[in-house]
């Protein structure tokens, strides 16, 4: 059984790197997209404090469709350009929103969400998915959290066969 180790005394700066090594070990030897997407979502919810939702939306045409996640039930389809996830999809840029209630067009899947980080996954210039992370705390995500969570997503991309999703 793989149990991620969390050092509760570590600063955020020093905690993401060892966690990323554990994530690489967790995903090693498995290239299946659904399997690794589910594991990444659970790993983040298990190791990063103060989150209420983490998971995938996959690009299907000009829409995002809900994929593996951990959290409350969520909207199934989001058009590119709508909400925080849709903006990440249409711009292919990371979206970090300190207060989702002040974000024009935010889609409130879970009323508890207060801040959000959405990381687009782009392969050869084409959007494959976005990885969405929500927190019940306003301004939960710092530069350090963004860099650490982007490194987790990068580890997932390296470990996973993304070809059938494109
Ligand atoms: N809040 C997101 C929708 C997805 S849920 O948070 C899981 C958005 O505005 O795109």
PDB file of C-alpha atoms and ligand atoms in Angstrom:
ATOM      1  CA  UNK A   1       0.000   0.000   0.000  1.00  0.00           C
ATOM      2  CA  UNK A   2       1.377   3.369  -0.970  1.00  0.00           C
ATOM      3  CA  UNK A   3       0.973   5.983   1.742  1.00  0.00           C
ATOM      4  CA  UNK A   4       2.118   9.490   0.860  1.00  0.00           C
ATOM      5  CA  UNK A   5       4.209  10.946   3.623  1.00  0.00           C
ATOM      6  CA  UNK A   6       3.361  14.450   4.683  1.00  0.00           C
ATOM      7  CA  UNK A   7       5.792  16.439   6.784  1.00  0.00           C
ATOM      8  CA  UNK A   8       3.431  18.756   8.648  1.00  0.00           C
ATOM      9  CA  UNK A   9       6.365  20.819   9.937  1.00  0.00           C
ATOM     10  CA  UNK A  10       7.823  21.510   6.488  1.00  0.00           C
ATOM     11  CA  UNK A  11       7.353  24.890   4.797  1.00  0.00           C
ATOM     12  CA  UNK A  12       5.426  24.860   1.487  1.00  0.00           C
ATOM     13  CA  UNK A  13       8.716  25.656  -0.304  1.00  0.00           C
ATOM     14  CA  UNK A  14      10.369  22.503   0.995  1.00  0.00           C
ATOM     15  CA  UNK A  15       7.374  20.164   0.944  1.00  0.00           C
ATOM     16  CA  UNK A  16       6.422  20.048  -2.759  1.00  0.00           C
ATOM     17  CA  UNK A  17       9.708  18.597  -3.990  1.00  0.00           C
ATOM     18  CA  UNK A  18       9.710  15.420  -1.851  1.00  0.00           C
ATOM     19  CA  UNK A  19       5.992  14.984  -2.523  1.00  0.00           C
ATOM     20  CA  UNK A  20       6.671  15.200  -6.254  1.00  0.00           C
ATOM     21  CA  UNK A  21       9.237  12.410  -5.898  1.00  0.00           C
ATOM     22  CA  UNK A  22       6.582  10.311  -4.130  1.00  0.00           C
ATOM     23  CA  UNK A  23       4.109  11.086  -6.913  1.00  0.00           C
ATOM     24  CA  UNK A  24       6.622   9.984  -9.573  1.00  0.00           C
ATOM     25  CA  UNK A  25       7.099   6.748  -7.672  1.00  0.00           C
ATOM     26  CA  UNK A  26       3.317   6.250  -7.325  1.00  0.00           C
ATOM     27  CA  UNK A  27       2.781   6.676 -11.085  1.00  0.00           C
ATOM     28  CA  UNK A  28       5.866   4.818 -12.271  1.00  0.00           C
ATOM     29  CA  UNK A  29       5.187   1.699 -14.328  1.00  0.00           C
ATOM     30  CA  UNK A  30       1.621   2.746 -15.154  1.00  0.00           C
ATOM     31  CA  UNK A  31       0.811   4.758 -18.292  1.00  0.00           C
ATOM     32  CA  UNK A  32      -2.991   4.481 -18.381  1.00  0.00           C
ATOM     33  CA  UNK A  33      -4.649   7.909 -18.579  1.00  0.00           C
ATOM     34  CA  UNK A  34      -7.716   7.224 -16.418  1.00  0.00           C
ATOM     35  CA  UNK A  35      -5.711   5.376 -13.790  1.00  0.00           C
ATOM     36  CA  UNK A  36      -3.049   8.073 -13.457  1.00  0.00           C
ATOM     37  CA  UNK A  37      -5.600  10.893 -13.591  1.00  0.00           C
ATOM     38  CA  UNK A  38      -7.503   9.326 -10.689  1.00  0.00           C
ATOM     39  CA  UNK A  39      -4.291   8.786  -8.732  1.00  0.00           C
ATOM     40  CA  UNK A  40      -3.078  12.374  -9.237  1.00  0.00           C
ATOM     41  CA  UNK A  41      -6.417  13.743  -8.018  1.00  0.00           C
ATOM     42  CA  UNK A  42      -6.410  11.562  -4.906  1.00  0.00           C
ATOM     43  CA  UNK A  43      -2.704  12.187  -4.216  1.00  0.00           C
ATOM     44  CA  UNK A  44      -3.224  15.952  -4.222  1.00  0.00           C
ATOM     45  CA  UNK A  45      -6.305  15.782  -1.996  1.00  0.00           C
ATOM     46  CA  UNK A  46      -4.380  13.521   0.395  1.00  0.00           C
ATOM     47  CA  UNK A  47      -1.217  15.593   0.626  1.00  0.00           C
ATOM     48  CA  UNK A  48      -2.099  19.259   0.067  1.00  0.00           C
ATOM     49  CA  UNK A  49      -4.117  20.861   2.895  1.00  0.00           C
ATOM     50  CA  UNK A  50      -7.227  23.053   2.610  1.00  0.00           C
ATOM     51  CA  UNK A  51      -8.649  21.797  -0.692  1.00  0.00           C
ATOM     52  CA  UNK A  52     -12.221  20.716  -1.475  1.00  0.00           C
ATOM     53  CA  UNK A  53     -11.916  19.570  -5.120  1.00  0.00           C
ATOM     54  CA  UNK A  54      -9.138  18.373  -7.421  1.00  0.00           C
ATOM     55  CA  UNK A  55      -9.528  16.797 -10.816  1.00  0.00           C
ATOM     56  CA  UNK A  56      -9.684  16.763 -14.573  1.00  0.00           C
ATOM     57  CA  UNK A  57     -11.747  18.171 -17.378  1.00  0.00           C
ATOM     58  CA  UNK A  58     -10.783  16.708 -20.784  1.00  0.00           C
ATOM     59  CA  UNK A  59     -10.960  18.705 -24.016  1.00  0.00           C
ATOM     60  CA  UNK A  60     -13.612  17.352 -26.398  1.00  0.00           C
ATOM     61  CA  UNK A  61     -14.017  19.622 -29.410  1.00  0.00           C
ATOM     62  CA  UNK A  62     -14.720  23.091 -28.026  1.00  0.00           C
ATOM     63  CA  UNK A  63     -15.934  21.762 -24.670  1.00  0.00           C
ATOM     64  CA  UNK A  64     -14.428  20.448 -21.476  1.00  0.00           C
ATOM     65  CA  UNK A  65     -15.901  17.180 -20.175  1.00  0.00           C
ATOM     66  CA  UNK A  66     -15.549  16.057 -16.551  1.00  0.00           C
ATOM     67  CA  UNK A  67     -12.903  13.386 -15.904  1.00  0.00           C
ATOM     68  CA  UNK A  68     -11.519  11.679 -12.800  1.00  0.00           C
ATOM     69  CA  UNK A  69     -11.622  13.839  -9.667  1.00  0.00           C
ATOM     70  CA  UNK A  70     -11.961  13.843  -5.897  1.00  0.00           C
ATOM     71  CA  UNK A  71     -14.641  16.101  -4.415  1.00  0.00           C
ATOM     72  CA  UNK A  72     -18.342  16.809  -4.633  1.00  0.00           C
ATOM     73  CA  UNK A  73     -20.297  16.132  -7.816  1.00  0.00           C
ATOM     74  CA  UNK A  74     -19.471  18.759 -10.446  1.00  0.00           C
ATOM     75  CA  UNK A  75     -20.662  20.280 -13.728  1.00  0.00           C
ATOM     76  CA  UNK A  76     -20.167  17.765 -16.524  1.00  0.00           C
ATOM     77  CA  UNK A  77     -19.524  20.043 -19.537  1.00  0.00           C
ATOM     78  CA  UNK A  78     -17.935  23.500 -19.715  1.00  0.00           C
ATOM     79  CA  UNK A  79     -17.635  25.353 -23.046  1.00  0.00           C
ATOM     80  CA  UNK A  80     -14.186  26.818 -23.810  1.00  0.00           C
ATOM     81  CA  UNK A  81     -14.182  30.424 -22.582  1.00  0.00           C
ATOM     82  CA  UNK A  82     -16.713  29.876 -19.751  1.00  0.00           C
ATOM     83  CA  UNK A  83     -15.694  30.065 -16.103  1.00  0.00           C
ATOM     84  CA  UNK A  84     -12.202  29.650 -14.761  1.00  0.00           C
ATOM     85  CA  UNK A  85     -11.696  26.257 -16.411  1.00  0.00           C
ATOM     86  CA  UNK A  86     -12.996  27.482 -19.760  1.00  0.00           C
ATOM     87  CA  UNK A  87     -10.688  30.474 -19.620  1.00  0.00           C
ATOM     88  CA  UNK A  88      -7.701  28.202 -18.937  1.00  0.00           C
ATOM     89  CA  UNK A  89      -8.790  26.103 -21.936  1.00  0.00           C
ATOM     90  CA  UNK A  90      -9.247  28.996 -24.365  1.00  0.00           C
ATOM     91  CA  UNK A  91      -6.092  30.864 -23.329  1.00  0.00           C
ATOM     92  CA  UNK A  92      -3.940  27.783 -22.558  1.00  0.00           C
ATOM     93  CA  UNK A  93      -2.651  29.817 -19.583  1.00  0.00           C
ATOM     94  CA  UNK A  94      -2.740  28.902 -15.898  1.00  0.00           C
ATOM     95  CA  UNK A  95      -5.594  30.639 -14.096  1.00  0.00           C
ATOM     96  CA  UNK A  96      -5.167  31.479 -10.418  1.00  0.00           C
ATOM     97  CA  UNK A  97      -8.185  33.151  -8.862  1.00  0.00           C
ATOM     98  CA  UNK A  98      -7.912  34.378  -5.270  1.00  0.00           C
ATOM     99  CA  UNK A  99     -11.657  34.997  -4.891  1.00  0.00           C
ATOM    100  CA  UNK A 100     -13.865  33.065  -7.273  1.00  0.00           C
ATOM    101  CA  UNK A 101     -16.932  35.125  -6.306  1.00  0.00           C
ATOM    102  CA  UNK A 102     -15.222  38.172  -7.819  1.00  0.00           C
ATOM    103  CA  UNK A 103     -14.442  36.304 -11.080  1.00  0.00           C
ATOM    104  CA  UNK A 104     -16.906  37.215 -13.801  1.00  0.00           C
ATOM    105  CA  UNK A 105     -18.463  34.015 -15.131  1.00  0.00           C
ATOM    106  CA  UNK A 106     -17.203  31.692 -12.423  1.00  0.00           C
ATOM    107  CA  UNK A 107     -19.139  28.402 -12.433  1.00  0.00           C
ATOM    108  CA  UNK A 108     -20.043  27.524  -8.856  1.00  0.00           C
ATOM    109  CA  UNK A 109     -20.043  23.715  -8.866  1.00  0.00           C
ATOM    110  CA  UNK A 110     -19.356  23.599  -5.133  1.00  0.00           C
ATOM    111  CA  UNK A 111     -20.594  26.557  -3.084  1.00  0.00           C
ATOM    112  CA  UNK A 112     -17.731  25.937  -0.639  1.00  0.00           C
ATOM    113  CA  UNK A 113     -15.061  26.894  -3.198  1.00  0.00           C
ATOM    114  CA  UNK A 114     -13.450  30.298  -2.564  1.00  0.00           C
ATOM    115  CA  UNK A 115     -10.235  30.174  -4.591  1.00  0.00           C
ATOM    116  CA  UNK A 116      -9.158  28.140  -7.590  1.00  0.00           C
ATOM    117  CA  UNK A 117      -6.097  27.144  -9.608  1.00  0.00           C
ATOM    118  CA  UNK A 118      -6.533  25.704 -13.108  1.00  0.00           C
ATOM    119  CA  UNK A 119      -3.545  24.256 -14.982  1.00  0.00           C
ATOM    120  CA  UNK A 120      -3.962  23.577 -18.728  1.00  0.00           C
ATOM    121  CA  UNK A 121      -2.312  20.448 -20.124  1.00  0.00           C
ATOM    122  CA  UNK A 122      -1.087  21.164 -23.645  1.00  0.00           C
ATOM    123  CA  UNK A 123       0.687  18.601 -25.838  1.00  0.00           C
ATOM    124  CA  UNK A 124       2.237  19.695 -29.142  1.00  0.00           C
ATOM    125  CA  UNK A 125       0.242  22.932 -29.013  1.00  0.00           C
ATOM    126  CA  UNK A 126      -3.084  21.147 -28.515  1.00  0.00           C
ATOM    127  CA  UNK A 127      -5.131  21.319 -25.307  1.00  0.00           C
ATOM    128  CA  UNK A 128      -5.628  17.852 -23.840  1.00  0.00           C
ATOM    129  CA  UNK A 129      -7.201  18.708 -20.479  1.00  0.00           C
ATOM    130  CA  UNK A 130      -7.272  21.155 -17.625  1.00  0.00           C
ATOM    131  CA  UNK A 131      -6.476  20.192 -14.060  1.00  0.00           C
ATOM    132  CA  UNK A 132      -8.684  22.109 -11.615  1.00  0.00           C
ATOM    133  CA  UNK A 133      -7.967  22.587  -7.902  1.00  0.00           C
ATOM    134  CA  UNK A 134     -10.414  24.354  -5.561  1.00  0.00           C
ATOM    135  CA  UNK A 135     -10.029  25.561  -1.984  1.00  0.00           C
ATOM    136  CA  UNK A 136     -12.563  26.753   0.568  1.00  0.00           C
ATOM    137  CA  UNK A 137      -9.990  29.418   1.612  1.00  0.00           C
ATOM    138  CA  UNK A 138      -9.690  32.771  -0.167  1.00  0.00           C
ATOM    139  CA  UNK A 139      -6.246  33.218  -1.796  1.00  0.00           C
ATOM    140  CA  UNK A 140      -5.205  29.664  -0.880  1.00  0.00           C
ATOM    141  CA  UNK A 141      -2.661  29.369  -3.714  1.00  0.00           C
ATOM    142  CA  UNK A 142       0.679  31.199  -3.511  1.00  0.00           C
ATOM    143  CA  UNK A 143       3.414  31.299  -6.153  1.00  0.00           C
ATOM    144  CA  UNK A 144       5.014  28.363  -4.343  1.00  0.00           C
ATOM    145  CA  UNK A 145       1.779  26.346  -4.440  1.00  0.00           C
ATOM    146  CA  UNK A 146       1.307  27.138  -8.122  1.00  0.00           C
ATOM    147  CA  UNK A 147       4.854  26.044  -8.984  1.00  0.00           C
ATOM    148  CA  UNK A 148       4.550  22.892  -6.846  1.00  0.00           C
ATOM    149  CA  UNK A 149       1.181  21.882  -8.297  1.00  0.00           C
ATOM    150  CA  UNK A 150       2.379  22.572 -11.845  1.00  0.00           C
ATOM    151  CA  UNK A 151       5.339  20.283 -11.137  1.00  0.00           C
ATOM    152  CA  UNK A 152       2.891  17.547 -10.019  1.00  0.00           C
ATOM    153  CA  UNK A 153       0.951  17.936 -13.276  1.00  0.00           C
ATOM    154  CA  UNK A 154       4.193  17.780 -15.227  1.00  0.00           C
ATOM    155  CA  UNK A 155       5.090  14.519 -13.468  1.00  0.00           C
ATOM    156  CA  UNK A 156       1.655  13.163 -14.440  1.00  0.00           C
ATOM    157  CA  UNK A 157       2.172  14.193 -18.086  1.00  0.00           C
ATOM    158  CA  UNK A 158       5.602  12.516 -18.209  1.00  0.00           C
ATOM    159  CA  UNK A 159       4.238   9.306 -16.691  1.00  0.00           C
ATOM    160  CA  UNK A 160       1.081   8.993 -18.793  1.00  0.00           C
ATOM    161  CA  UNK A 161       0.067   7.948 -22.309  1.00  0.00           C
ATOM    162  CA  UNK A 162      -2.027  10.932 -23.388  1.00  0.00           C
ATOM    163  CA  UNK A 163      -2.357   9.919 -27.039  1.00  0.00           C
ATOM    164  CA  UNK A 164      -5.917   8.536 -26.955  1.00  0.00           C
ATOM    165  CA  UNK A 165      -7.228  11.668 -25.281  1.00  0.00           C
ATOM    166  CA  UNK A 166      -6.141  13.956 -28.107  1.00  0.00           C
TER     167      UNK A 166
HETATM  168  N1  LIG B   1     -15.368  26.553 -10.879  1.00  0.00           N
HETATM  169  C1  LIG B   1     -15.026  26.019 -12.152  1.00  0.00           C
HETATM  170  C2  LIG B   1     -15.927  24.890 -12.550  1.00  0.00           C
HETATM  171  C3  LIG B   1     -15.441  23.544 -12.170  1.00  0.00           C
HETATM  172  S1  LIG B   1     -15.626  23.189 -10.542  1.00  0.00           S
HETATM  173  O1  LIG B   1     -14.938  24.156  -9.707  1.00  0.00           O
HETATM  174  C4  LIG B   1     -15.189  21.663 -10.185  1.00  0.00           C
HETATM  175  C5  LIG B   1     -15.044  27.111 -13.207  1.00  0.00           C
HETATM  176  O2  LIG B   1     -15.473  28.238 -12.952  1.00  0.00           O
HETATM  177  O3  LIG B   1     -14.643  26.829 -14.312  1.00  0.00           O
END
